[in-house]
Amino acid sequence: MSRRAAFKFILFVAGDTENSALALGNLSAFCRTHLPNRHEIEVVDVIRQPKRAMKDGIFMTPTLVKAGPSPVRRIIGTLSEPHILLQVLGLGDLAA
Amino acid sequence: MSSARTRRAGVQIKAPTGIIGFDEITGGGLPRGRTTLLAGGPGSGKTIFALQFLVHGARYCKEPGIFVAFEETPKRIVTNFETFGWKLAALQKQKLFFLDAHPTPDLIQSGTFDLSGMLAAMGAKIKEMGTRRIVFDAMDIVLTLLPDQAAKRREIYRLHEWLLARDLTGVITAKAGGDQESSLDQQPFGFMQFMVDCAVILNHSVVQGVSQRNLRVQKYRGSSFDEHESPFLIGKNGFEVAGARTLGHSHTQVIHERVSSGVERLDTMLGGGYYRGASVLITGFPGTAKTTLSGAFAEAACLRGEPTMFVSFDSDFSEVIRNLASVGILLDRFVKSGLLRIVSVRTITGNAETYLLRIKTFAKEHVARCVAIDPVSTMSSSASEVVAHSVVERLIDWSKSEGITMLCTSLVDEMASRTVGMSSLQISTLADTWIHLNYLAQAGERNRGLSIIKSRGTAHSNQVRELILSDAGVTLADIYTAGGEVLMGTLRWEKESAERAANEVAEVAGKLKHVRLDAEEAELEMKVKALQTELVAKQTEKELLTRTSESRERELSRGRTRLRELRGADADLSRRKRVS
């Protein structure tokens, strides 16, 4: 049943830079492929919300925070490698 | 930008670091509103330097700072630097902010990233605090996470632009491997060096088993700076740079006042003593009374009422007092009165730089006007020759700029150099007055000889004198030369007594002759008197004679006349005679 639980992602980006766009694109594509209808993505622009970035300790952008289910994990970068994402999310067997 | 800030920037283009020595090297500190790269190997003191810069700004310059920690957690940093007395905990409330940006070990990376997040987050904090100074500690940690050179460059450039746009005085520290010169040239450090306005390189090396820390300002746009390596220390108050070759200004004042060497005849030989503020070097083999001369100098200074410091590398505090008391130099009383401070450096471990800094600190505390260092050559054993030389050079430079009269002794290794003038530290050229002590072994004795090799600006004796130590103190004796050989010790004494005897004989003979001459003179005078008396007698006699004959003549003629008168006839006879 836990496999069925919805994934909650928070993606911190810095404005509409290339990295931001790439990360958002990669995440969306990944979720469509591996987690259809099981995901929720919140996008936070640190330039608009610097205090939130400070509070959450976001220093490198883009940063993807998997807020749920626990454990909370962080991945930095443009998420250009889906297999890393799969491993981190504990979905390794889906890739096989 | 407020008008106040602009005005200040116009006057003050440098941000003082509060690091002793560094602000002197750079003529005021780091470039204000610009970026400085601080590179060095592990444990070279980058974090201390950077944090001290922030602390100084926060405490004394009204410039709040942010410390971005990429490597260690702020908690650990605060704990580590607690001992420096920087009051980090109090500062952290308002003026100093630590940003924990160290990547957690479980950080997962996929694809490239940038630092916009951090900069955005900090932008808010900077506005809130009014931050003027910022440190990015261990930038290399973040850079290694970036996948390629282009990305690294991009982020460095981003950071640099961000700092410039906010007019922040920034310090970026970065590790450079052990072989610092070569690794510094590697990307991305090479790029960073070109980009920043100031680059400082810290180096920590071990030379002949002695730890040496050096700092070098590699570049500083728009400012002159001391470009040589300057040794530094991490002392109890933080970073201390020992580079005292200050730029542009020198406090050295030429003083004509003389101070006594503590040995009266030596003062005479020097034409009045050492110059105030001069550096005096006394070289000699072991046991040639170098310490004694230093002690005499210190005692003389104390007698004048000047705060004095005696630094001994050889002996303990009490040993110095006891040993010098044996030759009539009583320092105990001045130690008690607080005029004299004896520093036994055996208790300080460390290298030549440490010694120098300690000596300077102690002298400052004591407000010393005269300093004796015995022997300064010890420094050479705790550092490489080049370093030791530079330390002594700076020691002399410092004493001159402070107007402190300094006497250093230097041990000359009897085995290594028999030639006079070989000073292991080669400081003889730096010293104003150089006195050499040596032994003269002769007729089964060793005697101490003293000669002034040079003394700038003073007429000085060219003679070798014998140095005599006794309970009563230190004296110098003339030495005798006989048949081209210098006589000292008993030989000199023999010669002296022989000369005394000869003198006595000559004196007696002289007296005798005088008496004899007196007698002769008297005799002659008597003779003269007798003759004069005789002369007078003769003259009287002659006069008498003349008078008698005249009167007789008169008597005679008168008699004849009377006779004729009495005869009467004779007159006609005469008339008759005339008629016929």
XYZ file of C-alpha atoms in Angstrom:
676
model
C 0.000 0.000 0.000
C 2.943 2.229 0.706
C 3.897 1.897 -2.933
C 0.616 3.430 -3.747
C 1.219 6.443 -1.461
C 1.470 9.824 -3.211
C 4.900 11.484 -3.520
C 5.122 15.080 -2.415
C 7.871 17.045 -4.101
C 9.044 20.575 -3.503
C 11.287 21.907 -6.259
C 13.311 24.983 -5.387
C 14.400 26.949 -8.404
C 16.012 30.320 -8.956
C 13.911 32.366 -11.332
C 13.440 31.138 -14.842
C 17.017 30.209 -15.517
C 18.000 27.370 -17.783
C 18.711 25.101 -14.843
C 15.307 25.832 -13.374
C 13.545 25.010 -16.591
C 15.592 21.843 -17.083
C 14.904 20.605 -13.576
C 11.192 21.243 -13.807
C 11.039 19.588 -17.215
C 13.015 16.562 -16.039
C 10.921 16.153 -12.894
C 7.643 16.415 -14.731
C 8.766 13.874 -17.293
C 9.958 11.509 -14.582
C 6.729 11.739 -12.635
C 4.666 11.169 -15.753
C 6.680 8.078 -16.548
C 7.171 6.522 -13.132
C 4.633 8.029 -10.819
C 1.523 8.730 -12.826
C -1.161 10.175 -10.591
C 0.917 9.544 -7.515
C 2.740 12.828 -7.242
C 2.351 16.384 -6.153
C 4.861 19.084 -7.175
C 5.292 22.437 -5.474
C 7.652 24.849 -7.190
C 9.343 27.509 -4.999
C 11.219 30.362 -6.605
C 13.956 31.301 -4.135
C 14.377 34.695 -5.685
C 10.793 35.504 -4.786
C 10.926 33.684 -1.473
C 14.459 34.067 -0.170
C 13.412 33.687 3.464
C 11.917 30.332 2.753
C 15.117 29.246 1.068
C 17.047 30.341 4.136
C 14.648 28.584 6.457
C 14.801 25.353 4.517
C 18.541 25.616 4.009
C 18.393 25.699 0.243
C 21.678 27.008 -1.084
C 22.093 25.277 -4.372
C 19.461 25.451 -6.998
C 17.709 23.567 -8.320
C 17.040 21.421 -5.263
C 14.382 18.792 -5.178
C 13.005 17.929 -1.766
C 11.016 14.751 -1.407
C 8.817 15.853 1.483
C 6.817 12.668 1.613
C 6.636 9.838 2.136
C 9.440 9.796 4.734
C 12.378 9.811 4.774
C 12.826 13.329 3.476
C 15.479 13.336 0.763
C 17.163 16.053 -1.200
C 18.577 15.959 -4.668
C 20.412 18.844 -6.149
C 20.878 19.493 -9.804
C 18.833 19.446 -12.953
C 17.684 15.840 -12.371
C 19.075 14.860 -15.725
C 19.600 11.226 -14.700
C 16.286 9.422 -13.999
C 17.974 6.299 -12.569
C 19.466 8.314 -9.708
C 16.061 9.694 -8.982
C 14.594 6.197 -8.973
C 17.183 5.002 -6.501
C 16.702 7.926 -4.199
C 12.973 7.486 -4.192
C 13.325 3.791 -3.479
C 11.762 2.893 -6.793
C 14.848 1.108 -8.096
C 12.879 -1.978 -9.149
C 10.671 0.082 -11.423
C 13.613 0.932 -13.579
C 14.541 -2.655 -14.100
C 24.051 53.406 -0.996
C 23.665 56.035 1.629
C 25.649 59.203 1.239
C 27.503 58.407 4.445
C 28.787 55.202 3.020
C 29.871 56.774 -0.229
C 31.737 59.414 1.648
C 33.479 56.877 3.786
C 34.394 54.782 0.803
C 36.040 57.778 -0.728
C 38.290 58.194 2.260
C 38.729 54.625 3.253
C 39.173 52.271 0.396
C 40.389 49.439 2.530
C 38.657 47.288 5.066
C 40.907 46.682 8.062
C 41.245 43.066 9.044
C 42.453 43.707 12.561
C 45.167 41.172 11.932
C 48.408 42.377 13.433
C 50.850 42.912 10.627
C 48.527 42.229 7.737
C 47.029 45.688 7.654
C 50.573 47.058 7.577
C 51.596 44.849 4.678
C 48.606 45.877 2.623
C 48.531 49.448 3.769
C 45.170 49.197 5.468
C 43.490 45.859 4.908
C 41.524 44.153 2.203
C 40.049 46.057 -0.733
C 36.705 47.435 0.366
C 33.782 46.432 -1.781
C 35.934 43.953 -3.675
C 36.652 40.272 -3.528
C 39.727 38.669 -2.023
C 40.824 35.122 -2.619
C 42.461 33.407 0.288
C 44.160 30.224 -0.820
C 46.199 27.736 1.117
C 46.691 24.142 2.046
C 44.856 22.295 4.768
C 45.509 23.747 8.197
C 47.143 26.843 6.796
C 44.896 29.209 8.722
C 42.391 30.293 6.069
C 39.350 30.035 8.280
C 41.014 31.898 11.137
C 42.062 34.706 8.841
C 38.612 34.967 7.299
C 36.761 34.806 10.580
C 39.052 37.324 12.227
C 38.333 39.677 9.355
C 34.614 39.350 10.030
C 34.948 39.612 13.786
C 37.040 42.759 13.491
C 34.495 44.307 11.175
C 31.622 43.420 13.459
C 33.310 44.520 16.659
C 35.215 47.598 15.655
C 34.094 48.824 12.246
C 30.320 48.624 12.509
C 30.356 46.275 9.585
C 28.192 43.240 10.233
C 29.306 40.093 8.518
C 28.088 36.791 7.202
C 30.163 33.668 7.347
C 29.130 31.073 4.804
C 30.440 27.741 5.984
C 30.743 25.194 3.223
C 32.963 22.846 5.108
C 32.252 22.811 8.795
C 29.074 23.384 10.691
C 28.892 26.845 12.280
C 28.526 25.220 15.672
C 31.912 23.578 15.338
C 33.513 26.738 14.056
C 32.214 28.732 17.007
C 33.501 26.078 19.387
C 36.879 25.958 17.681
C 37.426 29.677 17.891
C 36.091 30.159 21.379
C 39.634 30.306 22.738
C 40.550 33.447 20.809
C 38.339 35.609 22.979
C 36.392 36.980 20.037
C 33.053 36.855 21.858
C 31.461 34.994 18.986
C 28.358 34.085 20.914
C 27.560 37.723 21.680
C 28.344 38.834 18.145
C 26.158 36.179 16.641
C 23.052 37.845 17.961
C 23.264 40.817 15.651
C 26.490 41.440 13.885
C 27.712 38.086 12.796
C 25.714 35.449 11.042
C 26.837 31.963 10.258
C 25.215 30.346 7.303
C 25.419 26.608 7.409
C 25.881 25.680 3.790
C 27.910 22.552 4.157
C 26.638 19.776 1.949
C 25.273 16.923 4.015
C 26.960 13.587 3.420
C 23.751 12.082 2.055
C 23.418 14.834 -0.505
C 22.489 13.437 -3.837
C 23.326 15.174 -6.984
C 21.947 14.715 -10.419
C 22.941 17.120 -13.115
C 24.323 20.589 -12.770
C 23.222 23.254 -10.352
C 24.014 26.818 -9.395
C 24.334 29.015 -6.338
C 21.413 31.304 -7.084
C 19.485 29.806 -4.193
C 22.127 30.668 -1.683
C 22.646 34.127 -3.066
C 18.933 34.829 -3.032
C 18.628 33.586 0.517
C 21.553 35.700 1.573
C 20.265 38.740 -0.231
C 17.392 38.861 2.225
C 19.678 38.354 5.191
C 22.049 41.081 4.046
C 19.246 43.594 3.844
C 18.055 42.570 7.261
C 21.491 42.862 8.926
C 23.074 45.623 6.895
C 25.929 43.283 6.112
C 29.156 44.790 4.790
C 31.510 41.852 4.942
C 31.059 38.333 3.779
C 33.177 35.224 3.835
C 32.729 32.117 1.752
C 34.728 29.544 3.552
C 35.992 26.529 1.627
C 34.580 27.469 -1.737
C 36.393 24.486 -3.194
C 33.892 22.151 -1.527
C 31.034 23.512 -3.594
C 33.118 23.759 -6.699
C 34.034 20.085 -6.630
C 30.326 19.238 -6.802
C 29.977 21.071 -10.065
C 30.329 18.729 -13.006
C 32.608 20.676 -15.336
C 35.040 23.561 -15.604
C 32.533 25.724 -17.392
C 30.045 25.328 -14.546
C 32.722 26.116 -11.956
C 33.731 29.240 -13.756
C 30.137 30.254 -14.165
C 29.464 29.971 -10.430
C 32.608 31.829 -9.445
C 31.701 34.534 -11.856
C 28.154 34.634 -10.528
C 29.409 34.994 -6.985
C 31.866 37.704 -7.922
C 29.248 39.732 -9.764
C 26.845 39.324 -6.915
C 29.398 40.623 -4.411
C 30.347 43.582 -6.581
C 26.741 44.527 -7.176
C 26.151 44.718 -3.444
C 29.391 46.547 -2.640
C 30.332 43.823 -0.204
C 33.861 43.202 0.930
C 34.180 39.532 0.242
C 36.663 36.856 1.131
C 36.610 33.538 -0.632
C 38.780 30.868 0.861
C 39.831 27.881 -1.144
C 42.072 24.960 -0.512
C 45.098 24.594 -2.624
C 46.970 21.347 -2.316
C 50.296 20.792 -0.659
C 52.251 21.885 -3.656
C 50.446 25.143 -3.630
C 52.042 26.945 -6.516
C 51.210 24.318 -9.064
C 47.748 23.566 -7.768
C 46.915 27.225 -7.655
C 47.460 27.472 -11.335
C 44.961 24.726 -11.916
C 41.421 25.530 -12.812
C 39.336 26.949 -11.306
C 41.798 28.649 -8.963
C 43.712 30.125 -11.818
C 40.535 31.724 -13.041
C 39.697 32.938 -9.564
C 43.087 34.541 -9.189
C 42.533 36.537 -12.326
C 39.065 37.556 -11.356
C 39.565 38.731 -7.804
C 41.088 42.061 -6.846
C 43.270 40.681 -4.146
C 44.806 37.273 -3.653
C 46.486 36.095 -0.485
C 48.299 32.808 -0.310
C 48.892 31.009 2.947
C 51.556 28.405 3.199
C 52.343 26.008 5.956
C 55.508 24.053 5.622
C 58.045 22.268 7.713
C 61.618 23.371 7.220
C 64.213 21.232 8.957
C 61.646 19.955 11.366
C 60.403 23.390 12.299
C 56.944 24.487 11.387
C 56.853 27.654 9.319
C 53.777 29.571 8.360
C 54.001 32.116 5.611
C 51.624 34.515 4.047
C 52.048 36.219 0.742
C 49.938 38.819 -0.941
C 50.038 37.693 -4.520
C 48.100 40.514 -6.036
C 46.309 43.601 -4.904
C 44.739 45.737 -7.589
C 45.198 49.433 -7.205
C 47.411 49.291 -4.184
C 50.996 48.827 -3.293
C 51.778 45.982 -0.963
C 54.606 44.005 0.488
C 54.949 41.210 -2.023
C 57.329 39.055 -0.051
C 56.445 36.095 2.031
C 55.707 37.180 5.552
C 55.793 34.696 8.344
C 52.746 34.533 10.544
C 51.601 32.867 13.685
C 48.367 31.721 15.115
C 48.622 33.185 18.562
C 46.300 33.415 21.476
C 44.405 36.312 19.981
C 44.241 34.881 16.518
C 46.234 35.526 13.434
C 49.429 37.554 13.710
C 51.516 38.402 10.696
C 55.122 39.019 11.524
C 55.932 40.895 8.368
C 57.047 44.193 9.729
C 58.770 45.586 6.687
C 56.249 48.316 6.793
C 55.576 50.185 3.640
C 56.622 53.713 3.134
C 57.200 54.875 6.651
C 59.917 54.443 9.138
C 59.906 55.761 12.663
C 63.616 55.546 13.064
C 64.920 58.690 14.643
C 68.548 59.520 14.787
C 69.456 60.177 18.374
C 72.760 61.495 19.541
C 72.247 60.514 23.122
C 74.642 57.912 24.439
C 73.867 55.152 26.857
C 76.402 53.414 28.984
C 77.536 49.926 28.208
C 77.891 49.305 31.911
C 81.651 49.078 31.596
C 83.334 52.413 32.089
C 86.354 51.817 29.970
C 84.252 50.333 27.202
C 82.288 53.567 27.130
C 85.551 55.401 26.724
C 86.602 53.084 23.934
C 83.311 53.779 22.183
C 83.717 57.472 22.656
C 80.933 57.738 25.197
C 78.912 54.545 25.062
C 76.375 53.065 22.707
C 73.991 55.324 20.860
C 70.467 55.301 22.184
C 68.321 53.249 19.857
C 71.278 51.484 18.350
C 71.556 47.765 17.974
C 74.670 46.314 19.435
C 76.020 42.948 18.551
C 78.420 41.078 20.755
C 79.909 38.013 19.181
C 82.176 35.519 20.796
C 82.988 31.955 21.578
C 81.290 30.187 24.465
C 82.377 31.608 27.789
C 83.825 34.856 26.528
C 81.617 36.865 28.873
C 78.911 37.775 26.407
C 76.223 37.329 29.027
C 78.223 39.390 31.468
C 78.412 42.291 29.059
C 74.680 41.991 28.436
C 74.133 42.006 32.179
C 76.311 45.068 32.601
C 74.325 46.835 29.929
C 71.047 45.882 31.616
C 72.291 46.994 35.001
C 73.434 50.335 33.646
C 70.029 50.842 32.051
C 68.273 50.016 35.318
C 70.538 52.375 37.202
C 69.388 55.106 34.843
C 65.849 54.105 35.763
C 64.851 52.796 32.351
C 62.524 49.819 32.003
C 64.708 47.038 30.735
C 64.169 43.555 29.449
C 66.686 40.761 29.537
C 65.888 37.832 27.302
C 67.862 34.729 28.019
C 67.787 31.759 25.711
C 70.347 29.881 27.741
C 69.509 30.092 31.372
C 66.604 30.245 33.710
C 65.550 33.430 35.388
C 67.255 32.660 38.710
C 70.390 31.345 37.038
C 70.847 34.600 35.194
C 70.637 36.565 38.430
C 72.971 34.255 40.295
C 75.571 34.080 37.561
C 75.667 37.798 37.024
C 75.793 38.481 40.761
C 79.049 36.540 40.837
C 80.675 39.255 38.761
C 79.231 42.086 40.737
C 76.214 42.713 38.514
C 73.288 42.790 40.889
C 70.061 42.537 38.983
C 67.919 41.119 41.726
C 67.039 44.509 43.154
C 65.769 45.767 39.807
C 63.672 42.688 39.245
C 62.080 43.308 42.630
C 61.449 46.949 41.872
C 59.868 45.932 38.585
C 62.295 47.868 36.442
C 63.886 44.794 34.979
C 62.063 41.959 33.368
C 63.979 38.789 32.774
C 62.442 36.519 30.199
C 63.717 33.028 30.004
C 62.884 31.907 26.537
C 63.578 28.327 27.321
C 60.036 28.280 28.526
C 58.735 29.313 25.129
C 58.702 26.573 22.610
C 58.437 27.336 18.994
C 60.228 28.728 16.080
C 62.119 31.921 15.512
C 58.935 33.735 14.568
C 57.352 32.819 17.859
C 60.367 34.139 19.692
C 60.249 37.384 17.798
C 56.588 37.913 18.491
C 56.965 37.047 22.150
C 59.909 39.379 22.546
C 57.945 42.146 20.889
C 54.885 41.490 23.015
C 56.849 41.372 26.254
C 58.787 44.502 25.409
C 55.547 46.279 24.614
C 53.998 45.189 27.887
C 57.045 46.278 29.822
C 57.511 49.503 27.824
C 61.156 48.508 27.642
C 63.696 51.089 26.550
C 66.633 48.736 26.617
C 66.561 45.115 25.598
C 69.304 42.547 25.884
C 68.959 39.260 24.048
C 71.348 36.528 24.984
C 72.113 34.920 22.641
C 70.177 35.781 19.550
C 71.954 33.013 17.670
C 69.662 30.489 19.314
C 67.102 31.483 16.760
C 69.131 29.975 14.008
C 68.798 26.569 15.597
C 65.043 26.799 15.565
C 64.645 27.904 12.002
C 66.311 27.724 8.681
C 69.079 30.183 8.109
C 67.060 32.364 5.793
C 64.174 32.581 8.220
C 66.406 33.193 11.206
C 68.174 35.947 9.355
C 64.930 37.583 8.421
C 63.737 37.317 12.008
C 66.827 39.009 13.351
C 66.575 41.611 10.641
C 63.031 42.367 11.693
C 64.048 42.315 15.330
C 66.577 45.042 14.656
C 64.160 46.911 12.446
C 61.571 46.773 15.175
C 63.885 47.917 17.941
C 65.020 50.823 15.823
C 61.521 51.922 14.987
C 60.606 51.725 18.667
C 63.757 53.558 19.674
C 64.813 50.684 21.857
C 68.480 50.227 22.491
C 69.079 46.581 21.857
C 72.032 44.443 22.674
C 72.217 41.014 21.111
C 74.855 38.457 21.712
C 75.703 35.875 19.150
C 77.521 32.696 19.705
C 80.322 31.946 17.342
C 81.116 28.313 17.023
C 84.723 27.922 17.885
C 85.094 24.838 15.780
C 83.233 26.043 12.757
C 84.742 29.424 12.262
C 87.982 30.593 13.638
C 87.861 33.655 11.529
C 86.735 36.734 13.286
C 83.660 38.159 11.725
C 81.777 35.003 10.954
C 78.463 35.507 12.582
C 76.162 32.603 11.955
C 73.251 34.921 11.412
C 75.167 37.391 9.316
C 73.669 40.140 11.355
C 76.964 41.860 11.788
C 76.164 44.088 8.865
C 72.896 45.138 10.432
C 74.236 45.985 13.835
C 75.413 49.504 14.560
C 78.072 48.481 16.973
C 79.846 45.174 16.831
C 82.032 44.004 19.639
C 83.933 40.796 19.311
C 85.170 38.769 22.228
C 87.724 36.060 21.891
C 90.185 33.988 23.765
C 93.874 34.365 23.580
C 95.542 31.186 24.647
C 99.125 31.901 25.580
C 101.638 30.706 28.135
C 99.203 28.177 29.517
C 96.396 30.654 29.974
C 93.226 31.661 28.303
C 92.373 35.272 28.537
C 89.477 37.232 27.208
C 90.103 39.874 24.644
C 87.654 42.530 23.587
C 87.772 44.506 20.414
C 85.380 46.851 18.739
C 85.065 45.755 15.171
C 82.774 48.521 14.155
C 80.724 51.237 15.676
C 78.816 53.406 13.296
C 79.003 57.078 13.872
C 81.314 56.947 16.835
C 85.008 57.372 17.141
C 86.172 54.169 18.674
C 89.345 52.622 19.866
C 91.115 50.234 17.566
C 92.819 48.481 20.423
C 92.226 45.031 21.724
C 91.602 45.191 25.434
C 91.655 42.518 28.011
C 88.359 41.876 29.678
C 88.680 41.122 33.342
C 85.872 39.706 35.410
C 86.004 39.911 39.146
C 83.693 40.067 42.122
C 83.819 43.795 41.822
C 82.594 43.817 38.288
C 83.817 44.052 34.767
C 86.830 46.062 33.799
C 88.955 46.409 30.761
C 92.699 46.466 30.951
C 95.223 47.709 28.473
C 97.137 44.975 26.894
C 100.820 44.959 26.251
C 102.472 44.160 23.089
C 105.952 42.812 23.274
C 107.859 41.731 20.235
C 104.703 41.876 18.200
C 102.870 39.633 20.631
C 99.893 40.618 22.669
C 100.321 40.026 26.357
C 97.422 39.180 28.567
C 96.733 37.657 31.935
C 99.784 36.859 34.036
C 102.081 37.807 31.220
C 100.539 41.203 31.250
C 100.789 41.270 35.031
C 104.464 40.324 34.910
C 105.121 42.916 32.334
C 103.261 45.419 34.401
C 105.212 44.688 37.600
C 108.498 44.649 35.712
C 107.660 47.998 34.365
C 106.713 49.241 37.794
C 110.101 48.080 39.198
C 111.953 49.710 36.356
C 110.068 52.862 37.016
C 111.033 52.833 40.661
C 114.728 52.377 39.883
C 114.657 55.198 37.427
C 112.913 57.395 39.924
C 115.485 56.769 42.655
C 118.337 57.343 40.257
C 116.792 60.580 39.215
C 116.432 61.722 42.787
C 120.029 60.841 43.504
C 121.288 62.787 40.603
C 119.222 65.709 41.672
C 120.782 65.735 45.095
C 124.235 65.494 43.617
C 123.608 68.341 41.305
C 122.249 70.372 44.168
C 125.470 69.814 46.042
C 127.575 70.799 43.081
C 125.520 73.873 42.601
C 125.966 74.853 46.230
C 129.702 74.323 45.978
C 129.963 76.478 42.950
C 127.878 79.166 44.544
C 130.196 79.128 47.561
C 133.159 79.480 45.297
C 131.504 82.361 43.541
C 130.897 84.055 46.882
C 134.478 83.603 48.052
C 135.826 85.014 44.847
C 133.455 87.913 45.043
C 134.669 88.659 48.591
C 138.258 88.446 47.437
C 137.442 90.734 44.575
C 135.959 93.260 46.915
C 139.086 93.029 49.134
C 141.370 93.541 46.180
C 139.339 96.461 44.968
C 139.445 98.017 48.430
C 143.132 97.410 48.644
C 143.654 98.972 45.255
C 141.625 102.003 46.200
C 143.509 102.339 49.415
C 146.718 102.117 47.549
C 145.736 104.838 45.124
C 144.593 107.074 47.915
C 147.795 106.600 49.943
C 150.093 107.382 47.049
C 148.146 110.513 46.142
C 148.282 111.874 49.662
C 151.918 111.052 49.913
C 152.528 112.976 46.720
C 150.622 115.873 48.097
C 152.438 115.639 51.393
C 155.707 115.483 49.579
C 155.140 118.575 47.477
C 153.755 120.449 50.417
C 156.820 119.425 52.400
C 159.116 120.651 49.716
C 157.394 123.989 49.529
C 157.495 124.350 53.261
C 161.101 123.372 53.271
C 161.902 125.992 50.685
C 159.972 128.477 52.620
C 161.857 127.498 55.655
C 165.252 127.701 53.886
C 164.372 130.939 52.101
C 167.637 130.973 50.046
C 166.672 128.366 47.774
C 164.190 130.683 46.171
C 166.929 133.215 45.160
C 168.975 130.406 43.969
C 166.466 129.535 41.599
C 165.955 133.063 40.534
C 169.701 133.423 40.113
C 169.926 130.459 38.057
C 167.402 131.958 35.721
C 169.290 135.294 35.444
C 172.606 133.734 34.699
